[in-house]
CSV table of C-alpha atoms and ligand atoms in Angstrom, one decimal:
chain,number,residue,atom,x,y,z
M,702,MET,CA,-7.3,-54.4,-8.4
M,703,ILE,CA,-4.7,-52.2,-6.6
M,704,GLY,CA,-2.6,-49.6,-9.0
M,705,ARG,CA,-5.4,-50.2,-12.4
M,706,ARG,CA,-8.4,-47.4,-12.8
M,707,THR,CA,-10.9,-49.1,-15.2
M,708,GLU,CA,-11.8,-46.3,-17.1
M,709,TRP,CA,-8.2,-46.2,-18.5
M,710,SER,CA,-7.8,-46.9,-22.2
M,711,LEU,CA,-4.6,-47.9,-24.2
M,712,ASP,CA,-6.5,-47.1,-27.8
M,713,LEU,CA,-3.7,-44.4,-29.1
M,714,PRO,CA,-4.9,-40.8,-30.2
M,715,GLU,CA,-5.2,-40.5,-33.6
M,716,ARG,CA,-1.8,-40.0,-35.3
M,717,TYR,CA,-1.4,-36.1,-36.9
M,718,TYR,CA,1.7,-35.7,-38.7
M,719,THR,CA,3.6,-32.3,-39.1
M,720,LEU,CA,6.6,-31.0,-40.6
M,721,GLU,CA,8.3,-31.6,-38.0
M,722,SER,CA,7.5,-35.4,-38.3
M,723,TYR,CA,9.7,-35.5,-41.1
M,724,GLU,CA,12.8,-32.9,-40.4
M,725,GLY,CA,15.5,-35.2,-39.3
M,726,GLY,CA,19.3,-33.3,-38.6
M,727,VAL,CA,20.0,-30.0,-39.7
M,728,ALA,CA,20.9,-30.0,-44.0
M,729,ARG,CA,24.1,-28.9,-44.4
M,730,TRP,CA,24.2,-27.8,-47.6
M,731,CYS,CA,25.4,-24.4,-48.8
M,732,PRO,CA,23.0,-21.5,-48.8
M,733,GLY,CA,20.8,-21.0,-51.4
M,734,CYS,CA,21.7,-24.6,-52.9
M,735,GLY,CA,18.4,-26.1,-54.2
M,736,ASP,CA,18.5,-29.0,-52.7
M,737,HIS,CA,17.0,-27.3,-49.1
M,738,GLY,CA,14.1,-26.8,-52.0
M,739,VAL,CA,13.4,-30.4,-52.9
M,740,LEU,CA,13.7,-31.8,-49.1
M,741,THR,CA,10.9,-29.3,-48.1
M,742,ALA,CA,9.1,-30.0,-51.4
M,743,VAL,CA,9.1,-33.7,-50.2
M,744,GLN,CA,8.2,-33.2,-46.0
M,745,ARG,CA,5.6,-31.5,-47.3
M,746,ILE,CA,4.1,-33.9,-49.8
M,747,CYS,CA,4.8,-36.7,-46.7
M,748,ARG,CA,2.6,-34.5,-44.3
M,749,ASP,CA,0.1,-33.5,-47.2
M,750,GLU,CA,-0.3,-37.5,-47.9
M,751,GLN,CA,-0.1,-38.1,-44.0
M,752,ILE,CA,2.2,-41.1,-44.6
M,753,PRO,CA,3.8,-42.4,-41.2
M,754,PRO,CA,7.3,-41.9,-41.2
M,755,GLU,CA,8.3,-45.4,-40.7
M,756,LYS,CA,6.7,-46.3,-44.2
M,757,VAL,CA,8.8,-43.9,-45.7
M,758,VAL,CA,12.7,-44.7,-46.8
M,759,ALA,CA,14.8,-42.0,-48.1
M,760,VAL,CA,17.8,-44.2,-50.1
M,761,SER,CA,20.4,-42.5,-51.8
M,762,GLY,CA,24.4,-43.0,-53.1
M,763,ILE,CA,27.1,-40.3,-52.6
M,764,GLY,CA,27.6,-36.9,-53.5
M,765,CYS,CA,26.0,-33.5,-51.1
M,766,SER,CA,22.4,-34.9,-53.1
M,767,SER,CA,23.0,-38.2,-51.6
M,768,ARG,CA,23.2,-36.6,-47.9
M,769,PHE,CA,19.5,-36.2,-48.2
M,770,PRO,CA,18.3,-39.4,-46.2
M,771,HIS,CA,20.0,-37.5,-43.1
M,772,TYR,CA,17.6,-34.8,-43.6
M,773,MET,CA,14.6,-36.8,-43.2
M,774,HIS,CA,13.2,-37.9,-39.8
M,775,THR,CA,12.4,-41.9,-41.6
M,776,TYR,CA,14.1,-44.7,-42.2
M,777,GLY,CA,17.2,-44.2,-44.9
M,778,PHE,CA,20.1,-46.0,-46.7
M,779,HIS,CA,23.2,-43.7,-47.8
M,780,GLY,CA,24.5,-45.8,-49.9
M,781,LEU,CA,27.5,-46.6,-52.3
M,782,HIS,CA,28.2,-44.7,-55.2
M,783,GLY,CA,26.0,-44.9,-57.8
M,784,ARG,CA,24.6,-47.9,-55.8
M,785,ALA,CA,20.7,-45.6,-54.7
M,786,LEU,CA,19.0,-48.0,-57.4
M,787,PRO,CA,20.2,-51.4,-56.7
M,788,VAL,CA,19.6,-50.5,-52.8
M,789,ALA,CA,16.2,-49.3,-53.6
M,790,CYS,CA,14.9,-52.0,-55.4
M,791,GLY,CA,16.3,-54.4,-52.8
M,792,VAL,CA,14.1,-52.4,-50.1
M,793,LYS,CA,11.0,-52.4,-52.2
M,794,ALA,CA,11.4,-56.7,-53.3
M,795,ARG,CA,11.2,-57.3,-49.1
M,796,ARG,CA,9.2,-54.4,-48.3
M,797,PRO,CA,6.2,-53.3,-51.0
M,798,ASP,CA,4.6,-51.5,-48.3
M,799,LEU,CA,7.1,-48.9,-47.9
M,800,HIS,CA,7.4,-45.6,-49.8
M,801,VAL,CA,10.7,-45.0,-51.3
M,802,TRP,CA,12.4,-42.0,-52.3
M,803,VAL,CA,15.6,-41.8,-53.8
M,804,ALA,CA,18.1,-38.9,-54.2
M,805,THR,CA,20.7,-39.3,-56.6
M,806,GLY,CA,22.9,-36.8,-58.4
M,807,ASP,CA,24.5,-36.3,-61.7
M,808,GLY,CA,27.0,-37.8,-61.0
M,809,ASP,CA,25.8,-40.7,-59.0
M,810,CYS,CA,23.3,-41.8,-61.6
M,811,CYS,CA,24.8,-40.3,-65.0
M,812,SER,CA,28.1,-41.7,-64.5
M,813,ILE,CA,29.0,-44.5,-62.2
M,814,GLY,CA,25.4,-45.7,-61.7
M,815,ALA,CA,24.9,-45.7,-65.5
M,816,GLY,CA,24.1,-49.2,-65.7
M,817,HIS,CA,22.2,-48.9,-62.7
M,818,TRP,CA,19.9,-46.4,-63.6
M,819,ILE,CA,19.4,-48.2,-66.9
M,820,HIS,CA,17.9,-51.6,-65.1
M,821,GLY,CA,16.3,-49.3,-61.9
M,822,VAL,CA,14.2,-47.6,-64.9
M,823,ARG,CA,13.0,-50.9,-66.6
M,824,TYR,CA,12.8,-52.7,-63.2
M,825,ASN,CA,10.1,-50.0,-62.8
M,826,MET,CA,9.4,-50.6,-59.1
M,827,ASP,CA,7.4,-48.3,-57.3
M,828,MET,CA,9.5,-45.3,-55.8
M,829,THR,CA,9.9,-42.0,-56.8
M,830,VAL,CA,12.8,-41.2,-58.5
M,831,MET,CA,14.3,-37.6,-57.9
M,832,LEU,CA,17.7,-36.8,-59.9
M,833,PHE,CA,19.4,-33.5,-58.8
M,834,ASP,CA,21.5,-32.0,-61.7
M,835,ASN,CA,23.7,-29.4,-61.3
M,836,ASN,CA,26.1,-30.6,-63.7
M,837,ILE,CA,29.0,-30.7,-61.7
M,838,TYR,CA,30.3,-32.9,-58.9
M,839,GLY,CA,30.0,-31.0,-56.0
M,840,LEU,CA,30.9,-32.8,-53.3
M,841,THR,CA,34.3,-33.9,-54.7
M,842,LYS,CA,34.5,-29.6,-55.5
M,843,LYS,CA,34.1,-29.4,-59.2
M,844,GLN,CA,35.1,-32.2,-61.3
M,845,THR,CA,33.3,-32.5,-65.3
M,846,SER,CA,30.2,-34.7,-65.0
M,847,PRO,CA,28.1,-36.2,-67.9
M,848,THR,CA,25.5,-33.5,-67.5
M,849,SER,CA,28.2,-30.4,-67.9
M,850,PRO,CA,27.7,-28.5,-70.1
M,851,MET,CA,30.8,-27.9,-73.3
M,852,GLY,CA,33.4,-25.7,-72.2
M,853,LEU,CA,32.4,-25.5,-68.7
M,854,VAL,CA,35.6,-24.9,-67.2
M,855,THR,CA,36.2,-27.6,-64.0
M,856,ASN,CA,39.3,-28.9,-62.3
M,857,THR,CA,39.6,-32.1,-64.5
M,858,HIS,CA,38.6,-29.2,-67.7
M,859,PRO,CA,40.6,-26.6,-66.8
M,860,SER,CA,40.1,-25.3,-70.7
M,861,GLY,CA,36.5,-26.2,-70.6
M,862,ALA,CA,34.4,-29.5,-70.8
M,863,TRP,CA,35.3,-31.5,-73.9
M,864,LEU,CA,32.3,-33.6,-74.7
M,865,PRO,CA,28.6,-33.3,-75.2
M,866,PRO,CA,26.6,-33.7,-72.4
M,867,ILE,CA,24.3,-36.6,-72.0
M,868,ASN,CA,20.7,-35.4,-72.2
M,869,VAL,CA,19.1,-36.6,-69.3
M,870,VAL,CA,15.3,-36.7,-70.7
M,871,GLN,CA,16.5,-38.2,-74.0
M,872,SER,CA,18.7,-40.8,-72.1
M,873,VAL,CA,15.3,-42.2,-69.5
M,874,LEU,CA,13.0,-42.0,-72.6
M,875,GLY,CA,15.4,-44.2,-74.5
M,876,PHE,CA,15.1,-47.1,-71.9
M,877,THR,CA,12.7,-49.8,-72.1
M,878,ASN,CA,9.6,-49.7,-69.8
M,879,ALA,CA,10.4,-46.2,-68.4
M,880,SER,CA,7.0,-45.4,-67.2
M,881,PHE,CA,7.2,-41.3,-66.0
M,882,VAL,CA,9.5,-39.3,-66.9
M,883,ALA,CA,9.5,-36.0,-66.1
M,884,ARG,CA,11.5,-32.3,-65.9
M,885,THR,CA,11.3,-29.6,-63.1
M,886,VAL,CA,13.5,-27.4,-62.2
M,887,ASP,CA,14.7,-26.2,-57.7
M,888,TRP,CA,13.6,-22.1,-58.3
M,889,ASN,CA,10.3,-22.8,-58.8
M,890,LEU,CA,9.2,-24.2,-55.9
M,891,ALA,CA,5.2,-24.7,-56.8
M,892,HIS,CA,5.8,-26.5,-60.3
M,893,LEU,CA,8.4,-28.9,-58.4
M,894,HIS,CA,5.7,-29.4,-55.7
M,895,GLN,CA,2.9,-30.4,-58.2
M,896,THR,CA,6.0,-32.6,-59.9
M,897,LEU,CA,6.9,-34.4,-57.1
M,898,ARG,CA,3.4,-34.9,-56.1
M,899,THR,CA,2.6,-36.1,-59.2
M,900,ALA,CA,5.1,-38.6,-59.2
M,901,TYR,CA,4.5,-39.7,-56.0
M,902,HIS,CA,1.0,-40.8,-57.0
M,903,HIS,CA,2.5,-42.6,-59.9
M,904,LYS,CA,2.3,-46.3,-59.2
M,905,GLY,CA,6.0,-47.4,-60.9
M,906,LEU,CA,9.1,-45.2,-61.0
M,907,SER,CA,8.9,-41.9,-61.4
M,908,PHE,CA,11.8,-40.3,-62.7
M,909,ILE,CA,12.2,-36.6,-61.9
M,910,HIS,CA,15.3,-34.9,-63.7
M,911,ILE,CA,15.3,-31.9,-61.3
M,912,LEU,CA,17.9,-28.4,-62.8
M,913,GLN,CA,19.2,-27.9,-59.7
M,914,ARG,CA,21.7,-24.3,-58.5
M,915,CYS,CA,25.0,-25.5,-57.1
M,916,THR,CA,26.2,-22.0,-55.4
M,917,ALA,CA,29.0,-23.5,-55.1
M,918,TYR,CA,30.6,-24.3,-58.5
M,919,THR,CA,28.1,-23.8,-61.0
M,920,ALA,CA,26.2,-20.4,-59.6
M,921,ASP,CA,25.0,-19.0,-62.9
M,922,LEU,CA,24.1,-21.7,-65.3
M,923,PHE,CA,20.9,-21.6,-65.1
M,924,ASP,CA,20.7,-18.2,-64.6
M,925,ARG,CA,19.4,-18.0,-68.5
M,926,LEU,CA,16.4,-20.3,-67.7
M,927,ARG,CA,16.1,-18.3,-64.5
M,928,ASN,CA,16.2,-14.4,-65.8
M,929,ASP,CA,14.1,-15.2,-68.7
M,930,PRO,CA,11.1,-17.4,-68.2
M,931,THR,CA,10.1,-17.7,-71.6
M,932,LYS,CA,13.3,-20.0,-72.3
M,933,LEU,CA,11.1,-22.5,-70.2
M,934,LEU,CA,8.1,-24.7,-72.2
M,935,LEU,CA,5.2,-25.7,-69.8
M,936,LEU,CA,4.1,-28.8,-70.8
M,937,THR,CA,0.6,-28.6,-70.0
M,938,HIS,CA,-2.2,-31.6,-70.2
M,939,ASP,CA,-5.3,-33.2,-67.8
M,940,ASP,CA,-2.8,-35.8,-67.5
M,941,GLY,CA,0.3,-34.4,-66.8
M,942,VAL,CA,1.4,-32.2,-64.2
M,943,PRO,CA,-1.0,-29.6,-62.7
M,944,VAL,CA,-0.6,-26.2,-63.4
M,945,ASP,CA,-0.6,-23.6,-60.5
M,946,PRO,CA,-2.1,-20.6,-61.3
M,947,ALA,CA,1.0,-18.8,-60.2
M,948,VAL,CA,3.2,-20.7,-62.2
M,949,GLY,CA,0.9,-20.4,-65.8
M,950,LYS,CA,1.3,-16.7,-65.3
M,951,LEU,CA,4.8,-17.0,-64.9
M,952,TYR,CA,5.6,-19.5,-67.6
M,953,THR,CA,4.1,-17.8,-70.6
M,954,ASN,CA,5.2,-20.3,-73.2
M,955,GLN,CA,3.2,-23.4,-73.0
M,956,ARG,CA,2.3,-26.6,-75.1
M,957,VAL,CA,-0.1,-29.0,-74.3
M,958,HIS,CA,1.3,-32.3,-74.5
M,959,ASP,CA,0.1,-36.0,-73.8
M,960,PRO,CA,2.5,-37.6,-72.0
M,961,SER,CA,0.9,-41.3,-73.6
M,962,ASP,CA,3.0,-39.9,-76.5
M,963,LEU,CA,6.4,-41.3,-76.2
M,964,ALA,CA,7.5,-40.4,-79.9
M,965,ALA,CA,6.1,-36.6,-79.1
M,966,ALA,CA,8.2,-36.8,-75.7
M,967,ARG,CA,11.1,-38.0,-77.1
M,968,GLN,CA,10.9,-35.0,-80.1
M,969,LEU,CA,10.3,-33.0,-77.1
M,970,ALA,CA,13.8,-33.6,-75.2
M,971,GLU,CA,15.9,-33.0,-78.4
M,972,PRO,CA,18.3,-30.0,-77.2
M,973,ASP,CA,17.1,-26.6,-78.1
M,974,ASP,CA,17.8,-23.3,-76.7
M,975,VAL,CA,14.1,-23.9,-74.7
M,976,VAL,CA,13.7,-26.5,-71.8
M,977,PRO,CA,10.5,-28.3,-71.8
M,978,ILE,CA,9.5,-28.6,-67.7
M,979,GLY,CA,6.0,-30.5,-66.1
M,980,LEU,CA,5.1,-34.1,-67.7
M,981,PHE,CA,6.7,-36.5,-71.2
M,982,TYR,CA,6.0,-39.8,-70.9
M,983,ARG,CA,3.4,-41.8,-68.6
M,984,ASN,CA,2.6,-45.3,-69.0
M,985,PRO,CA,0.4,-47.1,-66.0
M,986,ASP,CA,0.6,-50.2,-68.3
M,987,ALA,CA,4.4,-50.7,-67.7
M,988,PRO,CA,5.0,-53.9,-66.0
M,989,LEU,CA,6.6,-53.4,-62.3
M,990,TYR,CA,8.9,-56.0,-61.6
M,991,GLU,CA,7.3,-56.0,-58.2
M,992,THR,CA,4.8,-58.6,-58.7
M,993,PHE,CA,7.7,-61.0,-59.1
M,994,THR,CA,9.2,-60.1,-56.2
M,995,GLU,CA,6.6,-60.4,-54.3
M,996,HIS,CA,6.3,-64.0,-55.0
M,997,GLY,CA,6.5,-66.3,-51.5
M,998,LEU,CA,6.6,-63.0,-49.3
M,999,THR,CA,3.8,-64.1,-46.9
M,1000,MET,CA,5.6,-67.6,-47.0
M,1001,THR,CA,6.4,-68.8,-43.1
M,1002,VAL,CA,9.8,-70.3,-42.3
M,1003,GLU,CA,8.4,-73.8,-42.1
M,1004,ASP,CA,6.7,-73.2,-45.3
M,1005,LYS,CA,9.7,-72.2,-46.8
M,1006,LEU,CA,11.7,-75.1,-45.7
M,1007,ALA,CA,8.8,-77.4,-46.7
M,1008,ALA,CA,8.9,-76.0,-50.1
M,1009,VAL,CA,13.1,-76.8,-50.3
M,1010,GLU,CA,12.7,-80.3,-48.7
M,1011,ARG,CA,10.0,-80.8,-51.6
M,1012,GLU,CA,12.5,-80.0,-54.2
M,1013,LEU,CA,15.0,-81.7,-52.7
M,1014,ASP,CA,13.3,-85.3,-52.8
M,1015,ARG,CA,12.8,-84.7,-56.3
M,1016,PHE,CA,16.5,-85.6,-56.6
M,1017,ALA,CA,16.5,-88.6,-54.3
M,1018,VAL,CA,18.2,-92.0,-55.6
R,1247,LIG,C1,33.6,-45.7,-55.6
R,1247,LIG,C2,33.9,-43.8,-55.6
R,1247,LIG,N1,33.9,-43.2,-56.4
R,1247,LIG,C3,34.8,-42.1,-56.3
R,1247,LIG,C4,33.8,-41.5,-55.3
R,1247,LIG,C5,34.0,-39.7,-55.3
R,1247,LIG,N2,32.7,-38.8,-55.5
R,1247,LIG,C6,32.2,-38.9,-54.0
R,1247,LIG,S1,30.6,-37.9,-54.9
R,1247,LIG,C7,30.8,-38.0,-56.3
R,1247,LIG,C8,30.5,-36.9,-57.4
R,1247,LIG,C9,29.0,-36.7,-56.6
R,1247,LIG,O1,28.9,-36.0,-58.0
R,1247,LIG,P1,27.2,-36.0,-58.2
R,1247,LIG,O2,26.5,-37.5,-58.0
R,1247,LIG,O3,26.7,-34.9,-59.0
R,1247,LIG,O4,27.1,-35.3,-56.6
R,1247,LIG,P2,26.6,-33.6,-56.5
R,1247,LIG,O5,27.5,-33.9,-55.1
R,1247,LIG,O6,26.4,-33.0,-56.6
R,1247,LIG,O7,25.5,-33.4,-55.4
R,1247,LIG,C10,32.5,-38.4,-56.0
R,1247,LIG,C11,33.1,-38.9,-57.9
R,1247,LIG,C12,33.0,-41.6,-54.2
R,1247,LIG,N3,32.8,-41.5,-53.3
R,1247,LIG,N4,33.1,-43.5,-54.9
R,1248,LIG,MG1,26.5,-33.4,-59.7
C-alpha cells in the first residue's frame, strides 16, 4: 500500500524516567528553604521506583510548602487552606491506582486543617503525607503557628508566642487507626530520603513530620539540633527506617525502637531536649478505607442505572 512501510512497528520503546521526568516549574521557594530538599527526595524516589509520572498526584493545601504540586511534572491539586487531606482522600477513593503525595504545612495541617488531619489519618488511605513543619506561617509572613515554640516572637505575638506548641508526633500517635508515623529533618538528605522511601512502601497513610528550616522567619530555630548532632536521637530497627552508614556515623545517639510498640512510641514522642528521628510506629494491619470505597468502581454506567432501578422498584406501589 502506498505510504505505508510494512517493517514499521507501532510498539513504543520502553520508557525510562529520569529526574527531569518529574521536574515541574522552577521552585520559587527562598534559597536555603528546606522545602527544596523534600522536593528533590520525592522526585528521586519517583525516579528510583520508576513510577510513571501520569500515575502520580501531588496534593496540597495553601502555604509556601503547599506550592509543591507546581514543581512536580505529574498530576497535581493545589487545594484550599487546610483541605489537602480531603482532596487526597477523594482522589484515592476514585483512583486507587494513583500514588498520592500530600504536602501540608504546620498551619495548613495543625491549625485550619486539624479536623481533616484526625479523620484523614483515621481513614488510612494509601498515600504519603509530608508535614513541612517550620514552626511558622511562612507564606503569610511570620504569624504564630500551632507548632511555634513558646516565646517565639511573631507578627501575631510580638512579645512571644503564648501557648505551648502542639506536639505533632504525639498527636498523630493518639489518632485512631494511625498506621505509620515517622519524623525526619530537611537538613539530612540521606535520612530524609530513606524516611520518605520507607513511607512510600508502606501500604496505608504514612505520616512524616519533617522539621523544616524557613530561612526568612525561623532561620536559627533548629540550630540547636543542627549544630549538635547528639541532640537528635536516631531510632533504629530492622523494621524501621534503614540507616545509611553516613547517617549512623553522624548521629551517634541511637536507640533500637520496635515500631510495632505503640506504648513505647508514645513515650518517645514526649517533649524532650533530645528529639527522636526515624520510625515511631507502624501497623500494617490497620484497616484501609479504600477497601470500602473501591466497591462499585468497576461497575459500568448501565450496571449502576440497573442497580438504582432495582432499588427503586422495591418501593413501587
Ligand atoms: C481560609 C484561609 N484562611 C487563611 C488563609 C491565609 N493563609 C495562607 S497560607 C497560611 C498559613 C501557611 O502556613 P503553613 O501551613 O505553616 O505553611 P508554610 O507557608 O509555613 O509552608 C495562611 C494563614 C488562606 N489562604 N485561606
Ligand atoms: Mg509553616
